[in-house]
Amino acid sequence: MQPLKLTLKGFRGIRYGLGQDVLTLDFERLADGAELVAIAGANGRGKTTLMDNMHPYLTMPSRAALSGPGGFSYYDHVCLPENEKDLTWSHEGRCYRSQVVIRLNGRRKTEAYLHALSDEGQWRPVCLDDGLVSDGKVETYSRCVESICGSADTFFTSAFSAQGKRQLSTYRNAEIKSLLSDLLGQEEIRALGQKANDTAKLIKAGLSSIRQELAGLDAEHARLDAGLHRLQGASDRVTQTLIGREQAQQALDGHRVGHARLQAQRDQSQSTEARRAQLLEERKALIVAGTRAIEGLKAQEQDALQGLERLAQRINSRRTQAQSRQSALMQSRRQCLNVLEEADTVQRAAHRLPLAELVLSARQQEIVVCRQQVQAMRDAQATERLLVQKLASIELEAGRAALKAQELAHRFGLVAEVPCAGTDLQGQCKLLGDAHEAQTLMPSAQGQIGRLAQDKALAEQELSLIRHRYEELAQAPQALARAERLGDMARTRVSRLSLLATRAGQISQARAALQTIELELSSLMAELGRTQGNETTEEQAERQQIEAARLRIAQALVQQAQHFREALNRLDAVLHALPTPFDHQMLAAAAQAEAQARLALSTAEQAHLAAERDAQSRIELTAQARALADRRVQVQSRVARAEDSLGSWNLFARCMSNDGLIALAIDDAGPALSGLANDLLLACYGPRFTVSILTLVETGKGEQREGFDIVVHDGESGDSKSLGLMSGGERVWVNECLTRAVALYLAQHAGRRYDALFSDEADGALDPERKRMFMAMKREVLRVGGYQREFFVSQTPELTAMADAVIDLDAMRDRGVTVDGAKKWASA
């Protein structure tokens, strides 16, 4: 696979690194005749984005989180609504064109097209031998690319060394075997193993269904055994139920004869029963008529009794009303008498009320006078306190004035003591000036002391008068309390007398009401005297009528009872003369016995039929059990054949797996791969390191098991250790030789060849000397493998200068070049 031309549109790495949305590079012109082509530029210029898109696979290996589908998405690395990758490349002498369109506008969608250049010079969709055509779908595109260039894992392991790529020493056993089997062209063996595995799965699924069928047959066999056990002795039950049915038939015949005989007796007694029924109906009608007549007479008697009760109630009501009226009048009379008992007290209160009101008025005036005296006493007390405070302030001010006068006298006395008095300096002496000033202030100080003495004398005189006034009013509070107590007593007396005086009208009303009550009581007592223990004339006549009606009703009751009793006696004599009635209970008992016998016969017949069915079912179950046993033998034979086939196919699948023939092929290829890697190490780095590939590793118990390990032998120290235990730089050195050895092995033995190799900053951990050897290794790989060129990215300017051609992205950014723009150097 050789990239010829690449156009990237909308990729973030190009946009941020070069400031452009579209980049087009013509590799045929930029790397014309060059073996080592360097892609140079500062960090973040887009070198990795460019190299990750120089292949036809739908991934950017340096950006993929993991290998396989789902480990990478273009959507995180593009920025325009519609982005595009257009790569023209060649493989095995044929030209192809990959077009990948990534859309972000609306719903995300990726389309991938693969075209091949026909002999007529036209681009046509790639069509595989199985009829698959590249139609723009990602799945069909990936299948077409892998059918042309091989699997992506093989390409990225052998020909493309991506940035951050996993080293071979980190691969697990299954991963490295899958990779090496693909490198060695073991697809057919793996395909056979996969088919064998699928066949084993199908056989296993069929075996599961056969085992389920066998389990169903076992369950059916258990069911048949249970049925046969349940139906054991069915023939004996047939004989027993037949005897029981015959006995039930004989019993039914006997009950039928007895029931027929009782029915004949019932028919003979029907005429007698008709006469009996007629007589009983007449007797019943007679009883109903007699009962109605007697109930009518009893109702009339009840009405008479109710009339007597109503009469007695009226009499009692009249007496009760009179007695209630008498009680009410007596109660009113007692109330009036109670009111009249207080007539003298009320009259006396009305006479004394004016005098009590005069006394209350005098008491209230006395209270007012006492309150004025108390207020005057309180004012005198307050004035006394003010005067005492005034005297204290006058004394304080007088003390201050005396001290000030004394100070002025002392200052004036300094006139004779000052030495400068009478000299020329006396005008400038401050003490002498202060003494003269004190002389002018002394008269005003003496006058203030005199005024304060007069104010004090006046205040003391006023204080004496106030204290005398206070002593005169000292008893005013006690007098006020006594006057208020007497006033309360007078107010209470006036209130009590006023309340009694207001009852004078009530007394007058009670006298008038008492006269009316006395008259009404006199008339009521006279009326009660006349009717005491007697009824009125109307009440006596009504009572006599009711008693006469009751007598007539009693006589009618006696006559009606005698008449109905005689008629009943005649009917009972006729009924007694009739023959004994037919016992229908015997007929019902006979019918019930016949029905029970019929039910017993039906039960016996059903038991006989059930026994017959059980016997027939046992015969059928026996036949089914024999057939089921034959079928179980057949199914068990099928299970045995399926288990044998499953073991064979599982063994064949294991033989065709990574641990079978593929492992043997890897063992065969191991020395060749190790030889190629050692040749590269010897040609580029000297004889120090040699490698060997192990497919069997030793466990902790000292046993051998399937595995994978790369052992490096150090010629200087004589030590041998796993590649994963070497230093970072040494590990990169050996790993790159192994990777290129894989590429050489593919070109020489597997028939899978790539014309171009790719390497992205694989020399980062190497020292300067090893980096120069690293470039020598690249040229050796190109020479031995017959590769056309290698594209590489390096941050070391010396390595970039050793390339045959340089694609300088910094220069492109500076000049704004979007198509070509490359520098070439001759090979060192």
Short mmCIF file of C-alpha atoms in Angstrom, two decimals, residues 200-383:
data_model
loop_
_atom_site.label_atom_id
_atom_site.label_comp_id
_atom_site.label_asym_id
_atom_site.label_seq_id
_atom_site.Cartn_x
_atom_site.Cartn_y
_atom_site.Cartn_z
CA ALA A 200 -19.84 -27.96 17.88
CA LYS A 201 -22.20 -25.23 19.11
CA LEU A 202 -24.94 -26.50 16.79
CA ILE A 203 -24.34 -30.08 17.92
CA LYS A 204 -24.39 -28.88 21.53
CA ALA A 205 -27.68 -27.07 20.93
CA GLY A 206 -29.07 -30.20 19.20
CA LEU A 207 -27.76 -32.36 22.03
CA SER A 208 -29.51 -30.09 24.50
CA SER A 209 -32.80 -30.51 22.62
CA ILE A 210 -32.28 -34.32 22.43
CA ARG A 211 -31.56 -34.37 26.16
CA GLN A 212 -34.70 -32.35 26.75
CA GLU A 213 -36.57 -34.89 24.61
CA LEU A 214 -35.02 -37.71 26.67
CA ALA A 215 -36.03 -35.90 29.86
CA GLY A 216 -39.57 -35.64 28.47
CA LEU A 217 -39.52 -39.38 27.70
CA ASP A 218 -38.34 -40.07 31.23
CA ALA A 219 -41.18 -37.96 32.59
CA GLU A 220 -43.61 -39.79 30.30
CA HIS A 221 -42.20 -43.13 31.48
CA ALA A 222 -42.70 -42.06 35.11
CA ARG A 223 -46.25 -41.03 34.28
CA LEU A 224 -46.98 -44.38 32.62
CA ASP A 225 -45.52 -46.24 35.59
CA ALA A 226 -47.68 -44.25 37.96
CA GLY A 227 -50.73 -44.97 35.78
CA LEU A 228 -50.00 -48.70 35.65
CA HIS A 229 -49.49 -48.75 39.41
CA ARG A 230 -52.78 -46.91 39.90
CA LEU A 231 -54.65 -49.33 37.56
CA GLN A 232 -53.24 -52.44 39.15
CA GLY A 233 -56.07 -55.02 39.85
CA ALA A 234 -58.47 -53.50 37.29
CA SER A 235 -59.66 -56.98 36.07
CA ASP A 236 -60.65 -58.02 39.60
CA ARG A 237 -62.57 -54.78 40.06
CA VAL A 238 -64.54 -55.53 36.84
CA THR A 239 -65.82 -58.85 38.33
CA GLN A 240 -66.67 -57.26 41.69
CA THR A 241 -68.55 -54.33 40.13
CA LEU A 242 -70.53 -56.75 37.90
CA ILE A 243 -71.77 -58.65 40.99
CA GLY A 244 -72.63 -55.35 42.71
CA ARG A 245 -74.63 -54.18 39.70
CA GLU A 246 -76.75 -57.41 39.66
CA GLN A 247 -77.50 -57.06 43.39
CA ALA A 248 -78.53 -53.42 42.91
CA GLN A 249 -80.87 -54.48 40.06
CA GLN A 250 -82.61 -57.09 42.29
CA ALA A 251 -83.09 -54.53 45.09
CA LEU A 252 -84.58 -52.03 42.65
CA ASP A 253 -87.12 -54.62 41.41
CA GLY A 254 -88.30 -55.34 45.01
CA HIS A 255 -88.77 -51.61 45.80
CA ARG A 256 -90.74 -51.12 42.57
CA VAL A 257 -93.27 -53.88 43.57
CA GLY A 258 -93.82 -52.37 47.05
CA HIS A 259 -94.29 -48.87 45.61
CA ALA A 260 -96.91 -50.14 43.12
CA ARG A 261 -98.88 -51.87 45.89
CA LEU A 262 -99.03 -48.65 47.96
CA GLN A 263 -100.16 -46.66 44.90
CA ALA A 264 -103.15 -49.08 44.45
CA GLN A 265 -104.18 -48.61 48.09
CA ARG A 266 -103.97 -44.82 47.64
CA ASP A 267 -106.33 -44.99 44.60
CA GLN A 268 -108.91 -47.01 46.57
CA SER A 269 -108.99 -44.44 49.41
CA GLN A 270 -109.48 -41.40 47.17
CA SER A 271 -113.39 -41.24 47.51
CA THR A 272 -113.18 -41.48 51.30
CA GLU A 273 -110.51 -38.81 51.32
CA ALA A 274 -112.72 -36.56 49.16
CA ARG A 275 -115.59 -36.83 51.72
CA ARG A 276 -113.15 -36.27 54.54
CA ALA A 277 -111.75 -33.19 52.79
CA GLN A 278 -115.30 -31.81 52.28
CA LEU A 279 -116.16 -32.27 55.98
CA LEU A 280 -112.87 -30.74 57.05
CA GLU A 281 -113.50 -27.74 54.76
CA GLU A 282 -116.99 -27.28 56.30
CA ARG A 283 -115.52 -27.54 59.82
CA LYS A 284 -112.88 -24.97 58.91
CA ALA A 285 -115.51 -22.57 57.49
CA LEU A 286 -117.63 -22.98 60.64
CA ILE A 287 -114.65 -22.19 62.84
CA VAL A 288 -113.84 -19.10 60.76
CA ALA A 289 -117.47 -17.83 60.96
CA GLY A 290 -117.71 -18.44 64.71
CA THR A 291 -114.36 -16.76 65.26
CA ARG A 292 -115.47 -13.70 63.31
CA ALA A 293 -118.82 -13.40 65.21
CA ILE A 294 -117.17 -13.77 68.59
CA GLU A 295 -114.42 -11.29 67.64
CA GLY A 296 -117.13 -8.75 66.62
CA LEU A 297 -118.88 -9.08 69.98
CA LYS A 298 -115.57 -8.80 71.81
CA ALA A 299 -114.81 -5.66 69.82
CA GLN A 300 -118.16 -4.16 70.92
CA GLU A 301 -117.38 -5.09 74.53
CA GLN A 302 -113.95 -3.46 74.18
CA ASP A 303 -115.58 -0.26 72.87
CA ALA A 304 -117.89 -0.18 75.94
CA LEU A 305 -114.93 -0.63 78.25
CA GLN A 306 -113.08 2.19 76.46
CA GLY A 307 -116.18 4.43 76.96
CA LEU A 308 -116.08 3.75 80.72
CA GLU A 309 -112.35 4.56 80.75
CA ARG A 310 -112.90 7.82 78.89
CA LEU A 311 -115.68 8.78 81.38
CA ALA A 312 -113.39 8.09 84.33
CA GLN A 313 -110.63 10.10 82.67
CA ARG A 314 -112.92 13.13 82.21
CA ILE A 315 -114.00 12.98 85.86
CA ASN A 316 -110.40 12.69 87.05
CA SER A 317 -109.32 15.49 84.72
CA ARG A 318 -112.03 17.80 86.07
CA ARG A 319 -111.00 17.04 89.64
CA THR A 320 -107.33 17.47 88.83
CA GLN A 321 -107.88 20.87 87.19
CA ALA A 322 -109.83 22.11 90.24
CA GLN A 323 -107.13 20.93 92.60
CA SER A 324 -104.40 22.51 90.42
CA ARG A 325 -106.27 25.82 90.39
CA GLN A 326 -106.65 25.68 94.16
CA SER A 327 -102.92 24.99 94.59
CA ALA A 328 -102.01 27.89 92.30
CA LEU A 329 -104.29 30.29 94.21
CA MET A 330 -102.85 29.16 97.54
CA GLN A 331 -99.32 29.71 96.20
CA SER A 332 -100.19 33.23 95.01
CA ARG A 333 -101.86 33.97 98.40
CA ARG A 334 -98.69 32.92 100.25
CA GLN A 335 -96.55 35.14 97.98
CA CYS A 336 -98.79 38.13 98.63
CA LEU A 337 -98.68 37.53 102.37
CA ASN A 338 -94.87 37.31 102.24
CA VAL A 339 -94.71 40.65 100.46
CA LEU A 340 -97.14 42.27 102.96
CA GLU A 341 -95.02 41.08 105.90
CA GLU A 342 -92.35 43.72 104.89
CA ALA A 343 -94.87 46.58 104.62
CA ASP A 344 -93.78 48.21 107.97
CA THR A 345 -90.11 47.98 107.06
CA VAL A 346 -90.71 49.58 103.67
CA GLN A 347 -92.79 52.39 105.17
CA ARG A 348 -90.09 53.13 107.78
CA ALA A 349 -87.38 53.17 105.06
CA ALA A 350 -89.37 55.62 102.94
CA HIS A 351 -89.70 57.92 106.02
CA ARG A 352 -85.93 57.82 106.90
CA LEU A 353 -84.56 58.09 103.32
CA PRO A 354 -84.47 61.98 103.11
CA LEU A 355 -82.54 62.28 106.39
CA ALA A 356 -80.02 59.64 105.24
CA GLU A 357 -79.47 61.52 101.97
CA LEU A 358 -78.75 64.77 103.93
CA VAL A 359 -76.22 62.92 106.10
CA LEU A 360 -74.54 61.47 102.96
CA SER A 361 -74.23 64.97 101.43
CA ALA A 362 -72.63 66.33 104.62
CA ARG A 363 -70.18 63.40 104.72
CA GLN A 364 -69.17 64.02 101.09
CA GLN A 365 -68.49 67.73 101.78
CA GLU A 366 -66.38 66.74 104.81
CA ILE A 367 -64.37 64.32 102.58
CA VAL A 368 -63.68 67.15 100.09
CA VAL A 369 -62.37 69.42 102.88
CA CYS A 370 -60.12 66.66 104.25
CA ARG A 371 -58.71 65.93 100.79
CA GLN A 372 -57.85 69.64 100.37
CA GLN A 373 -56.03 69.61 103.72
CA VAL A 374 -54.08 66.48 102.72
CA GLN A 375 -53.08 68.12 99.41
CA ALA A 376 -51.98 71.27 101.32
CA MET A 377 -49.89 69.10 103.67
CA ARG A 378 -48.22 67.43 100.65
CA ASP A 379 -47.52 70.83 99.05
CA ALA A 380 -45.97 72.08 102.33
CA GLN A 381 -43.81 68.93 102.47
CA ALA A 382 -42.60 69.50 98.88
CA THR A 383 -41.90 73.20 99.59
#
